[in-house]
XYZ file of C-alpha atoms in Angstrom:
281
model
C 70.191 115.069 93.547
C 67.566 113.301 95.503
C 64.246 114.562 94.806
C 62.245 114.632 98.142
C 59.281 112.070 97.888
C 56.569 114.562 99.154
C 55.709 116.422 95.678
C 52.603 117.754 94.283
C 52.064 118.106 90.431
C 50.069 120.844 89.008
C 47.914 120.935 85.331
C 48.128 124.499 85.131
C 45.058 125.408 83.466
C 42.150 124.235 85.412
C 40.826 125.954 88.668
C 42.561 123.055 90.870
C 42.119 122.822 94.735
C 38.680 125.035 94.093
C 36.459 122.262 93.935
C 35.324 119.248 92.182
C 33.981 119.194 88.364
C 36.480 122.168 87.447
C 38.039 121.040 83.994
C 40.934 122.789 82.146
C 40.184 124.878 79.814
C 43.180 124.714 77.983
C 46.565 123.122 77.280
C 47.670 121.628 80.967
C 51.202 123.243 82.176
C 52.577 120.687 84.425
C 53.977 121.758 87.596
C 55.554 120.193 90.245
C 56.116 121.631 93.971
C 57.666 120.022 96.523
C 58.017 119.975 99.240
C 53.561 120.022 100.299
C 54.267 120.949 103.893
C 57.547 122.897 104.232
C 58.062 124.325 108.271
C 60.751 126.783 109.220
C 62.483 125.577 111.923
C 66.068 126.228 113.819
C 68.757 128.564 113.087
C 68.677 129.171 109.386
C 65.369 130.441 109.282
C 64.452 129.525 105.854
C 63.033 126.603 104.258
C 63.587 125.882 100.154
C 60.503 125.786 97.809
C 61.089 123.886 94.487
C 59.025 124.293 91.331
C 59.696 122.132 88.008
C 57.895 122.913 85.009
C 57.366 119.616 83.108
C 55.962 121.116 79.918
C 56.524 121.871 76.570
C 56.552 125.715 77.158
C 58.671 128.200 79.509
C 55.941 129.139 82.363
C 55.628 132.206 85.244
C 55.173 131.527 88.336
C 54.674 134.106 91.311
C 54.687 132.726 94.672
C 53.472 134.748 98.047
C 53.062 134.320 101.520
C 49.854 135.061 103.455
C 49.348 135.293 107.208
C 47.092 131.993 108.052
C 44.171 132.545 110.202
C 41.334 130.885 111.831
C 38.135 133.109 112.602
C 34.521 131.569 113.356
C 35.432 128.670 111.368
C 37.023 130.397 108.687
C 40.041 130.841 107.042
C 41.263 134.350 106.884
C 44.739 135.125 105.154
C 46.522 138.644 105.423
C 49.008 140.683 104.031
C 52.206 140.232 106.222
C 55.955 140.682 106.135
C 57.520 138.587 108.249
C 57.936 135.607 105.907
C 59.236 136.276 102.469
C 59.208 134.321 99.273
C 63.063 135.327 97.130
C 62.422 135.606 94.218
C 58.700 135.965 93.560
C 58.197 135.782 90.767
C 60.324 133.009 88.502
C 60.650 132.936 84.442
C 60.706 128.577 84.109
C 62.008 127.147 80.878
C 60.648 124.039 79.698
C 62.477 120.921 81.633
C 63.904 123.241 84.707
C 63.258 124.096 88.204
C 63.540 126.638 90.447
C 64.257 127.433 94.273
C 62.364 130.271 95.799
C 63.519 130.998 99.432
C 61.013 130.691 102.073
C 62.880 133.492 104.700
C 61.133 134.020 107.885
C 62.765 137.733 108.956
C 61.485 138.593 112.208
C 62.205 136.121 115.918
C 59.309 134.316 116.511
C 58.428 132.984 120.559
C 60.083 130.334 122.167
C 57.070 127.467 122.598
C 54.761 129.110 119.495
C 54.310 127.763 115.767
C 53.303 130.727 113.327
C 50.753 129.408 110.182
C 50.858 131.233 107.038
C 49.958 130.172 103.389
C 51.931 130.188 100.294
C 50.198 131.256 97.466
C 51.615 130.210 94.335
C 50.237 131.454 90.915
C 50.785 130.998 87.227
C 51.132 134.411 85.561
C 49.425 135.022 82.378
C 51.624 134.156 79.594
C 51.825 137.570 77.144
C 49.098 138.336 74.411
C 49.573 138.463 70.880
C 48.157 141.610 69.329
C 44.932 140.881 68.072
C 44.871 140.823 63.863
C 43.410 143.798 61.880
C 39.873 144.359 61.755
C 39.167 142.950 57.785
C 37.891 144.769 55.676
C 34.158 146.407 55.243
C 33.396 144.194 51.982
C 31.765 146.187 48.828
C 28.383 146.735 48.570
C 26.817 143.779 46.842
C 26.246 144.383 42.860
C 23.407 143.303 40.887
C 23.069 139.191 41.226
C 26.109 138.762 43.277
C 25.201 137.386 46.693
C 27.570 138.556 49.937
C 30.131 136.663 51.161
C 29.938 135.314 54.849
C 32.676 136.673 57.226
C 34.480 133.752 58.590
C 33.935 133.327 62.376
C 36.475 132.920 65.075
C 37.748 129.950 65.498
C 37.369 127.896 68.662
C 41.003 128.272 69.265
C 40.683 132.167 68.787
C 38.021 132.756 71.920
C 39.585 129.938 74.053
C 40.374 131.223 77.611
C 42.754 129.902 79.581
C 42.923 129.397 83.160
C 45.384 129.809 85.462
C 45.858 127.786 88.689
C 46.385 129.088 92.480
C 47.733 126.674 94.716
C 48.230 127.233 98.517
C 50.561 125.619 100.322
C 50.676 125.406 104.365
C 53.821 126.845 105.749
C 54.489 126.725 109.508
C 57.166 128.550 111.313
C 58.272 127.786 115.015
C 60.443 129.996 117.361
C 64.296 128.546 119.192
C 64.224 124.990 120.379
C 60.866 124.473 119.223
C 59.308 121.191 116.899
C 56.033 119.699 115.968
C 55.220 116.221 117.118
C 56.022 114.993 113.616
C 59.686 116.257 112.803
C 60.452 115.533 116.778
C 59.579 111.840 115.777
C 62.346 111.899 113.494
C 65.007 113.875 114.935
C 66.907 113.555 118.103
C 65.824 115.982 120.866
C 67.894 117.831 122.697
C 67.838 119.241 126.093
C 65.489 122.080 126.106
C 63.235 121.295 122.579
C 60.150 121.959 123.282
C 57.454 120.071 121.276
C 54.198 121.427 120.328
C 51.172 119.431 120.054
C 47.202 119.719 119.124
C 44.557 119.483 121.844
C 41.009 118.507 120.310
C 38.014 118.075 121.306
C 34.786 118.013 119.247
C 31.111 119.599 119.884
C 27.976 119.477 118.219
C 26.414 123.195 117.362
C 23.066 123.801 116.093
C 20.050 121.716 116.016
C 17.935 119.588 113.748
C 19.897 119.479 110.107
C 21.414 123.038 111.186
C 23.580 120.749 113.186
C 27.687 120.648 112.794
C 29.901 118.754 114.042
C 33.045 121.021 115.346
C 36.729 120.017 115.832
C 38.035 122.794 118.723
C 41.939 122.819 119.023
C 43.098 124.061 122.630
C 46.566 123.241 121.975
C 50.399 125.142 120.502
C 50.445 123.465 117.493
C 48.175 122.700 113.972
C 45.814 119.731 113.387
C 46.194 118.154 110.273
C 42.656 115.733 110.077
C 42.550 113.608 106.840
C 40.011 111.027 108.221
C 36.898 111.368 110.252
C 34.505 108.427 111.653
C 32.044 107.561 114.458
C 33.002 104.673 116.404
C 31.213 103.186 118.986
C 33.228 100.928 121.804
C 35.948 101.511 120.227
C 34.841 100.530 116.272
C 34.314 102.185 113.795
C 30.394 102.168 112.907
C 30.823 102.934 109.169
C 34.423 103.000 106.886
C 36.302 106.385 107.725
C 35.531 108.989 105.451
C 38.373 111.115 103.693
C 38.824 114.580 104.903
C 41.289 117.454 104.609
C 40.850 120.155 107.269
C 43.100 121.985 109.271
C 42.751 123.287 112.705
C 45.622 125.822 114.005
C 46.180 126.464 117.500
C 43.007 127.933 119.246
C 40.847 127.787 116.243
C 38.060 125.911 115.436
C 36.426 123.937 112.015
C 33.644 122.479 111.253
C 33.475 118.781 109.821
C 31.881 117.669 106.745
C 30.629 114.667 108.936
C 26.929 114.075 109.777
C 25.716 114.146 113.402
C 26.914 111.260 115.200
C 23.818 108.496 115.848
C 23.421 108.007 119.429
C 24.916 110.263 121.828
C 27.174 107.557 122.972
C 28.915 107.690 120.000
C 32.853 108.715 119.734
C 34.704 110.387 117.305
C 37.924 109.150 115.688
C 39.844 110.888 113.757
C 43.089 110.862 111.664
C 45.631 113.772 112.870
C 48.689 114.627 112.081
C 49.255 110.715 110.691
C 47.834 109.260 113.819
C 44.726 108.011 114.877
C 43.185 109.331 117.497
C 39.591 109.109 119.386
C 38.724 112.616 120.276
C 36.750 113.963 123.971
C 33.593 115.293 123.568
C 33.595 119.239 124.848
C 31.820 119.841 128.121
C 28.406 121.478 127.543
């Protein structure tokens, strides 16, 4: 079987994707998901999710799926039930995978992409019992000293971490593609494909100021790479980003207020590079 080449690999015991400096605090569980940007598209409704545990020990995984939105900037995800994971919840033995069934259940609109997030998270692995209090030593006799209780070991009061990883999922109604899989795949008469629309605006003043990707179009903006340019050049090396913008939402960029006012902003999206409008005031 060939193993698509999109694949993320998961230590399953630090607090990954939460933010930098987060260490494991344990033995790592190795995980690997693939594919990283599954879509639902055409007739069979469903798209497959793989999961491969590459350690030593059998590992649970549970894996749900969150309406995606985009409010004031923010990400919001909701309880939904028109896009289920089968099964949810997955026993992995050491050295095997698993498919879980992304199944979208309700029709969605012709022309429309639907964004939801799949939350997948290792379940805590069962607790021993812990071992019998010892017991209440004798009361010292004359000249005998008492003997130290022994202390828990490091190993004893270790906690261990479990990951949460979520994965973008986007669904699209009949005859309906993103730019990117209708670069790919032959269109037919009648395939409609969705794009972003972008523009970018500066809110706030002084060092209250962000800059603010706006997307106007049908479809999500992936952005991994954000620079000013000026004539057409870059003004300083791009700096790596990872934000998304769904379809009449908005995000701010961690980018600093552009230098001059004549400045434009390029952009990474969606694999391409593009130079972005400035919104009208």
């Amino acid at each position: 079987m060939v193993m698509p080449h999109r694949f993320l690999t998961l230590a399953l015991a630090g607090l990954c994707g939460i933010g930098p400096g987060s260490a494991p605090a344990h033995a790592a569980t190795p995980i690997m998901i693939w594919p990283v940007d599954p879509v639902i598209t055409g007739p069979q409704r469903a798209v497959a999710l793989w999961l491969e545990n590459r350690g030593a020990e059998p590992v649970s995984m549970q894996v749900r799926v969150f309406q995606w939105r985009q409010t004031d900037g923010q990400d919001r995800f909701e309880a939904q039930r028109e896009v289920v994971a089968s099964p949810p919840i997955s026993q992995i033995p050491p050295g095997q995978r698993q498919m879980v069934r992304l199944l979208s259940t309700q029709p969605v609109p012709a022309r429309t992409e639907q964004a939801y997030r799949v939350l997948v998270d290792e379940l805590p692995a069962a607790t021993p019992p812990p071992p019998p209090d010892p017991p209440a030593p004798a009361p010292p006799s004359a000249g005998a000293s008492r003997t130290p209780q022994a202390l828990p070991s490091d190993a004893a009061v270790a906690v261990r971490l479990q990951i949460r990883y979520a994965i973008p999922l986007f669904v699209y109604g009949p005859d309906t593609l993103p730019q990117r899989l209708s670069d790919a795949r032959s269109l037919v008469d009648g395939t409609a494909v969705v794009t972003p629309e972008l523009s970018w605006a500066l809110t706030g003043a002084g060092r209250a100021s962000q800059v603010v990707v706006h997307n106007h179009g049908a479809s999500h903006a992936r952005i991994t790479s954000v620079a000013w340019a000026r004539g057409g050049s870059p003004v300083a090396p791009p700096k790596d980003v990872l934000n998304y913008v769904l379809p009449h939402g908005q995000m701010p960029l961690d980018l600093a207020p552009p230098p001059s006012p004549d400045h434009d902003l390029m952009v990474t999206v969606n694999g391409r590079e593009a130079q972005l409008p400035r919104a009208s005031q």
